[in-house]
Coordinates of C-alpha atoms and ligand atoms in Angstrom, one line a residue:
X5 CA 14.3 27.3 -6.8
X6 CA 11.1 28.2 -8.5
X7 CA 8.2 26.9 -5.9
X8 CA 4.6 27.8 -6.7
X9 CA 2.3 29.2 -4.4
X10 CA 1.4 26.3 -2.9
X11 CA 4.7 24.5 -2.5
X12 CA 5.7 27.9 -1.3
X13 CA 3.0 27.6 1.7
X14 CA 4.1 24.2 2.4
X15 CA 7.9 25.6 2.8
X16 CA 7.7 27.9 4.6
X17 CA 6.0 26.2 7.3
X18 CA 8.6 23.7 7.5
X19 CA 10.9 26.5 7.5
X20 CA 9.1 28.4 10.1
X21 CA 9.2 25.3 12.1
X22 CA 12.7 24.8 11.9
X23 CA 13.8 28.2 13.0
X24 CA 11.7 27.7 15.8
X25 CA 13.8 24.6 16.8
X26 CA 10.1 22.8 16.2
X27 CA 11.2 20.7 12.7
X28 CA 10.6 17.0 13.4
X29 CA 13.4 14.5 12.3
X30 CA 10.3 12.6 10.7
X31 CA 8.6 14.7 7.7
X32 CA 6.2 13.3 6.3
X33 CA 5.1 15.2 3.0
X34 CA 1.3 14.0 1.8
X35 CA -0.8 15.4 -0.4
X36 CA -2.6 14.7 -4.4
X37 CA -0.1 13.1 -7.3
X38 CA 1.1 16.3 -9.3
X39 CA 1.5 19.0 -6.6
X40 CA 5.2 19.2 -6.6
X41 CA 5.6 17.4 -3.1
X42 CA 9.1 16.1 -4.2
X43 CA 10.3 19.2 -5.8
X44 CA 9.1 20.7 -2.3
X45 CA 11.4 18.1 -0.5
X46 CA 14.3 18.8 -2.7
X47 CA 14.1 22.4 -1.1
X48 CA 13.7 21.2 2.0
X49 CA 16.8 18.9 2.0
X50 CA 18.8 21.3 0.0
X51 CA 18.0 24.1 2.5
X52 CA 18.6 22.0 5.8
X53 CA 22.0 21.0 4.2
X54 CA 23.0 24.3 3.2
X55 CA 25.9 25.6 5.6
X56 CA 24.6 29.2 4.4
X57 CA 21.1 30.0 4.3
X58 CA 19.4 32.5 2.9
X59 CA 17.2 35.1 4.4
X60 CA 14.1 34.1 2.2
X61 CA 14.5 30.7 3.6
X62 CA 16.6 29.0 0.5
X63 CA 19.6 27.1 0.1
X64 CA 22.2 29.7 -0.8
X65 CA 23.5 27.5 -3.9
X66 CA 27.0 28.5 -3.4
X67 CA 28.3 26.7 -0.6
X68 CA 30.0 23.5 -0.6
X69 CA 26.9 21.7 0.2
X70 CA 24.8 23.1 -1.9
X71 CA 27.3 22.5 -5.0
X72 CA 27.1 19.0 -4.1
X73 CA 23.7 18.9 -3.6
X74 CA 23.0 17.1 -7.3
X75 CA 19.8 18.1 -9.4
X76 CA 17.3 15.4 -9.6
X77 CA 17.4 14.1 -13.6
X78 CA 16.6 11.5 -14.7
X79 CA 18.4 10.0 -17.3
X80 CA 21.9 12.2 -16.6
X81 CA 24.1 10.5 -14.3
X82 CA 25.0 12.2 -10.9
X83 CA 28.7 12.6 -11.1
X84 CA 29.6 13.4 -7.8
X85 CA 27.2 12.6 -5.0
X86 CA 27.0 14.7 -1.8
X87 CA 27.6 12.8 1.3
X88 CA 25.3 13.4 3.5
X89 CA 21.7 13.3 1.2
X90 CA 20.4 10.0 0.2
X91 CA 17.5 9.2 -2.1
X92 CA 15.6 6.3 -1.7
X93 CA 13.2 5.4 -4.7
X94 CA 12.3 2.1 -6.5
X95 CA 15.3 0.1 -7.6
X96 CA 15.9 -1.7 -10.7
X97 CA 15.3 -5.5 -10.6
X98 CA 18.5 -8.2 -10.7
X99 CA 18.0 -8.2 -14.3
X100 CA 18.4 -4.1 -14.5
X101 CA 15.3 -3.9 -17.3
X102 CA 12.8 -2.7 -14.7
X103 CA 12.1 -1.0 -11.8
X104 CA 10.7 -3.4 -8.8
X105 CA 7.7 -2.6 -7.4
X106 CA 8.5 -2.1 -3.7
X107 CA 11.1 -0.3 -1.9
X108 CA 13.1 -3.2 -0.5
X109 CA 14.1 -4.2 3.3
X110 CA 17.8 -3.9 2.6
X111 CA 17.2 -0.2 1.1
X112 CA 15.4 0.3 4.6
X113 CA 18.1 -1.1 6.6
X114 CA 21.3 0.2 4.9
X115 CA 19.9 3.6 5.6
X116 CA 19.7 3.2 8.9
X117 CA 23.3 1.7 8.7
X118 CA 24.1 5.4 6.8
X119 CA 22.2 7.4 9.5
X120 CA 25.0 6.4 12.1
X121 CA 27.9 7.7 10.2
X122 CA 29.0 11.3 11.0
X123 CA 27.7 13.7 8.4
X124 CA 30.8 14.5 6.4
X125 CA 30.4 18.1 5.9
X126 CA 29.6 18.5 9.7
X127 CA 26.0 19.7 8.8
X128 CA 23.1 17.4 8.8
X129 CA 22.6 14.6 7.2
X130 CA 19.1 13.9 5.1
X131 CA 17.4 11.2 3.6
X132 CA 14.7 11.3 1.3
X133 CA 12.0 8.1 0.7
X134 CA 9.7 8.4 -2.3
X135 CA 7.4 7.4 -2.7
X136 CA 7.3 6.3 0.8
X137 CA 3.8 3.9 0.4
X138 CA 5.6 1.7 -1.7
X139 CA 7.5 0.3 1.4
X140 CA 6.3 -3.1 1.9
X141 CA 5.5 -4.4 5.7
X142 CA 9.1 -5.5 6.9
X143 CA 10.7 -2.6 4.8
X144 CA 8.2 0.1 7.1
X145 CA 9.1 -2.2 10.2
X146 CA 12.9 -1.7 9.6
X147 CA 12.0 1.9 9.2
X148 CA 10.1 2.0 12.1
X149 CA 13.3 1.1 14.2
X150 CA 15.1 4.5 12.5
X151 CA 12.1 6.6 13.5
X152 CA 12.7 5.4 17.1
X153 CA 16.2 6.6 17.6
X154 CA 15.7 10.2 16.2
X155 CA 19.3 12.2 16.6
X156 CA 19.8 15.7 16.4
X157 CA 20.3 17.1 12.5
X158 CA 19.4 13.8 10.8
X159 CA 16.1 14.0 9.3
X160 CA 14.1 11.7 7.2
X161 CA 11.9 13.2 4.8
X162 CA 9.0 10.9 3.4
X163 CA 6.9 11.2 0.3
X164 CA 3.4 10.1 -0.7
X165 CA -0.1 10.6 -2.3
X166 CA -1.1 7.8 -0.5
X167 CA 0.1 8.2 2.8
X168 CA -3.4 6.1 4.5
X169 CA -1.0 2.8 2.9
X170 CA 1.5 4.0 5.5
X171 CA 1.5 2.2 8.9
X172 CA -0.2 4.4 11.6
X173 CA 3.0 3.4 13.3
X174 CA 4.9 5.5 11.2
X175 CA 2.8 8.2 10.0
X176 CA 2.0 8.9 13.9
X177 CA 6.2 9.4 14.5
X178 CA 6.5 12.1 11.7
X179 CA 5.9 15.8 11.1
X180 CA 2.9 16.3 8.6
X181 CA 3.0 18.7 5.6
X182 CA 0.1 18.1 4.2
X183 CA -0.9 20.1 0.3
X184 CA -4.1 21.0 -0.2
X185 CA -5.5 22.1 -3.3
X186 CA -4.9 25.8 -3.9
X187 CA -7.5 28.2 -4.4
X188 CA -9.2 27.9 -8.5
X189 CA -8.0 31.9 -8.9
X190 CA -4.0 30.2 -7.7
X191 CA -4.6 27.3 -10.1
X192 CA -5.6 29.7 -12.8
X193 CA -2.8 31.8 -12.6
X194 CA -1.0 29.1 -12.0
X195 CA -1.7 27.4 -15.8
X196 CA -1.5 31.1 -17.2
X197 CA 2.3 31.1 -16.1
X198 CA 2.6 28.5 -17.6
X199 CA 1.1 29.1 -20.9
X200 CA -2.0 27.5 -20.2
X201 CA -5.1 29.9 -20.7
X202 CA -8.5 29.8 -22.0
X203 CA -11.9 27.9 -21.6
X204 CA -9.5 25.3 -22.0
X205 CA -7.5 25.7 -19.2
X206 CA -10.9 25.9 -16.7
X207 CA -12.2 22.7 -18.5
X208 CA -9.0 21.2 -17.6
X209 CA -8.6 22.3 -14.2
X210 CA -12.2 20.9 -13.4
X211 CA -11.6 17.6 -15.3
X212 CA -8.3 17.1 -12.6
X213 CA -10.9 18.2 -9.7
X214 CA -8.8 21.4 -9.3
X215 CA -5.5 20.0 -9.4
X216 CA -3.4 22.7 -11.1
X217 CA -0.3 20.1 -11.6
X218 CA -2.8 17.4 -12.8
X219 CA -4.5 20.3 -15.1
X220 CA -0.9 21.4 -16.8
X221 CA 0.1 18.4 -17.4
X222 CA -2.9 16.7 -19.0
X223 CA -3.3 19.6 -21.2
X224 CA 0.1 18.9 -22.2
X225 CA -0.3 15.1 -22.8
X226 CA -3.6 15.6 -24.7
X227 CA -5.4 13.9 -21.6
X228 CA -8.1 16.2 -22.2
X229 CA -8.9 15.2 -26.1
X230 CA -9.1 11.5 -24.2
X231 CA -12.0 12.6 -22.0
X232 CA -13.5 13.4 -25.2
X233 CA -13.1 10.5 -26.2
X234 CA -14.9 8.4 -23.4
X235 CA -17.7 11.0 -23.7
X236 CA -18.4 10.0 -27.2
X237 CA -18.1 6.5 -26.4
X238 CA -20.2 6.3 -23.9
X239 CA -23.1 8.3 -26.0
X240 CA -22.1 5.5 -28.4
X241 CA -23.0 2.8 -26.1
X242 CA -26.2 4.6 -24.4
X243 CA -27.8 5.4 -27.6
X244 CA -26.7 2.0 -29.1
X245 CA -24.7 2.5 -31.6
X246 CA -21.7 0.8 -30.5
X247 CA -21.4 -2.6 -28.5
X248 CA -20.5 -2.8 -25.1
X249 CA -17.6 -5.2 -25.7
X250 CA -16.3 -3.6 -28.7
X251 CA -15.7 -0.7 -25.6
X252 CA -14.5 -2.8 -23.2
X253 CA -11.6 -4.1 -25.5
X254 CA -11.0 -0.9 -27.1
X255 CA -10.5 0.8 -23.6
X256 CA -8.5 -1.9 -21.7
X257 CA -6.0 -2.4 -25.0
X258 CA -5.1 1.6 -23.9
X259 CA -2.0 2.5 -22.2
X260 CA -4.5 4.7 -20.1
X261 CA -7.1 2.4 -19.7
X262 CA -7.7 3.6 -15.5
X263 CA -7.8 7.2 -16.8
X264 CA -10.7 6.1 -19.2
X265 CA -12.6 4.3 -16.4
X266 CA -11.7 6.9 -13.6
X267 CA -13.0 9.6 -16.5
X268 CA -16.4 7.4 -17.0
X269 CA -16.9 7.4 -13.6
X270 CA -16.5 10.8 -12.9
X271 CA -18.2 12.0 -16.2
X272 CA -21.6 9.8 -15.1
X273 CA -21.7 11.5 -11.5
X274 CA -21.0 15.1 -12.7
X275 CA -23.6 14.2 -15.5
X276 CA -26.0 13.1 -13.3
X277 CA -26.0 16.0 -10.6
X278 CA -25.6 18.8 -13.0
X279 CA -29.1 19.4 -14.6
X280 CA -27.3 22.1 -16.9
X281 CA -24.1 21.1 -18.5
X282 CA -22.3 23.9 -20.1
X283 CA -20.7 22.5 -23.7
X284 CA -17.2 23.6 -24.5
X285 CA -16.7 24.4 -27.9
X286 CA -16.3 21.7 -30.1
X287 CA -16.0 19.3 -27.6
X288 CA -19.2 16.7 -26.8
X289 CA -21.4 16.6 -23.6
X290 CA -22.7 13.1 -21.7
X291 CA -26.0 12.3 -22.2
X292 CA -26.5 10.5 -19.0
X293 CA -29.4 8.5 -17.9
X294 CA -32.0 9.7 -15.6
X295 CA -31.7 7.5 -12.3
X296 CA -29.3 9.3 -9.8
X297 CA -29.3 6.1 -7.9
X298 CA -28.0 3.9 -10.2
X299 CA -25.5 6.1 -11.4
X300 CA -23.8 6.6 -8.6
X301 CA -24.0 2.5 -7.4
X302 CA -22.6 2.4 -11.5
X303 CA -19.6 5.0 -10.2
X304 CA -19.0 2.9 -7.3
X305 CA -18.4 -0.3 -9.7
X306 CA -16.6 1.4 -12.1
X307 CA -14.3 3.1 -9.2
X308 CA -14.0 -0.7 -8.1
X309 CA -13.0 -2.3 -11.9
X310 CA -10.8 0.4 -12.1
X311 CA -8.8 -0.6 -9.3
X312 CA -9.0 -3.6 -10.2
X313 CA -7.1 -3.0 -13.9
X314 CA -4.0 -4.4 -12.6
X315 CA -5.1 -7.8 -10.9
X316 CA -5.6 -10.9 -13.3
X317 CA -9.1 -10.7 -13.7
X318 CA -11.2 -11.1 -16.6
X319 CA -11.7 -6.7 -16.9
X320 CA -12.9 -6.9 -20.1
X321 CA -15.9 -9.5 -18.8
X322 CA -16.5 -7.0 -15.8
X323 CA -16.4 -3.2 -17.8
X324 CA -18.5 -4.9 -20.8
X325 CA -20.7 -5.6 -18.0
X326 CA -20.9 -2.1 -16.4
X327 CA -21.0 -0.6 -20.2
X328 CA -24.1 -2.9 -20.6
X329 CA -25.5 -1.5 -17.6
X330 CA -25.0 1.9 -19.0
X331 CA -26.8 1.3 -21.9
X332 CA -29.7 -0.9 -19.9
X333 CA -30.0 2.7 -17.7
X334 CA -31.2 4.6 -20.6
X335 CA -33.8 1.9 -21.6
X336 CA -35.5 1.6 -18.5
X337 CA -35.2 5.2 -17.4
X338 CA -37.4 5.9 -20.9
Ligands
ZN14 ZN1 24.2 26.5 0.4

């Protein structure tokens, strides 16, 4: 398994604490979206159901276990399933054309029904819950009841980037592995591994906020070129040459609308505290407006519309509004 070197820290410890006996039954694995904290917990679970670890810590990926132990694709069904893992995720609704939105009570509780059988292959047995936030209030209660009856080789291994939506109840009964952002000399060799170099590769590793995961994959989605984008727009709207509801609309009819605002609001800030703004190549700088003050109350409300996007409000009332602002900033900063 190919972990990098910050999924490798995170790893380790848990191996390190299992050797020492110390490996709680609850893990709770936190951290920013795009780290690799589930790839992370396949290795975990992989490795604590291995009958035949290996010195560096792994799963063998010989055993019996281990050639059970099915890889995690989406799209190819899993054949035969091992016994003693389970993977709880979002399910698809009664209709089967979506995924709901919560992990559901019965999920919950027939895992805890599952946790009582004897592991099959007389190893452990290990569940995995991701991502574990998306438990609503009686699915964590039923959960709750689990954590309480901890037995020996049956762990539960949770997942989240947003583990404050956890209970304290819950997050105070598990073991925390908690990823930090790795160091920008990490990240960069990091993005060069993976093919990623360049001034481009530093623009986008500061654009994610030094987020290597974040970084590779918006450079491979073109996130970048949309950052762009709102840059130009929003010279468009502070020198006046483009409405602020023409904006709006255009922005919220995108598939990544919250990027766009969560951009805008980052952009304005950085703008704002940076006197000296190094220019890529080719690629446009914000010309943001003087008053520090009422940029950053402006990045507060756009922080809030943002997540807002997916409540039935009128959005396109509230960012026209904020874009107006925007524009309003340059006037009376003149
Ligand atoms: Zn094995």
């Amino acid at each position: 398994m190919n972990l990098t070197v910050w999924q490798r820290r995170i790893f380790d410890a848990a191996m390190q604490s299992h050797a020492q006996g110390r490996l709680g039954h609850a893990l709770l694995l936190s951290g920013p979206a795009s780290m690799g904290k589930r790839q992370v917990a396949e290795a975990i679970a992989q490795r604590l159901l291995c009958s035949s670890p290996r010195s560096d810590g792994f799963a063998c990926g010989a055993c019996r276990s281990c050639q059970l132990f099915p890889a995690q694709q989406v799209g190819l069904a899993v054949t035969q399933a091992h016994p003693d893992l389970q993977r709880i995720g979002l399910e698809p609704n009664e209709k089967g054309d979506k995924l709901r939105t919560e992990i559901s009570v019965d999920q919950v509780r027939r895992l805890g029904q599952w946790f009582s059988l004897t592991p099959q292959l007389g190893g452990a047995q290990v569940a995995l819950i991701d991502p574990a936030d998306l438990m609503n209030s009686s699915s964590a209660n039923a959960l709750l009841k689990t954590l309480e009856e901890p037995a020996s080789n049956r762990f539960l291994l949770l997942v989240t980037s947003r583990p404050g939506r956890l209970p304290a109840t819950i997050r105070s009964r598990c073991q925390k592995l908690e990823f930090r952002l790795p160091s920008n000399d990490e990240s960069l060799e990091f993005l060069a591994a993976e093919g990623l170099r360049g001034p481009e590769a530093l623009a986008a590793l500061s654009a994610a906020r030094g987020n290597p995961g974040q970084a590779a994959a918006w450079m491979r989605d073109g996130i970048l070129q949309l950052r762009g984008e709102v840059i130009d727009s929003l010279n468009a709207v502070g020198s006046g040459r483009t409405g602020p509801v023409e904006t709006a609309q255009r922005w919220l009819a995108d598939e990544n609308a919250e990027l766009r605002l969560r951009f805008a609001a980052e952009l304005a800030v950085e703008g704002a505290a940076s006197a000296f703004q190094r220019p890529l190549a080719g690629r446009s700088v914000l010309t943001v407006p003087g008053d520090f003050s009422s940029i950053s109350k402006w990045f507060d409300s756009m922080n809030r519309t943002r997540e807002q996007l997916k409540a039935p409000l009128r959005n396109d009332l509230v960012l026209a509004g904020l874009l107006r602002e925007w524009r309003t900033m340059f006037e009376t900063g003149r």
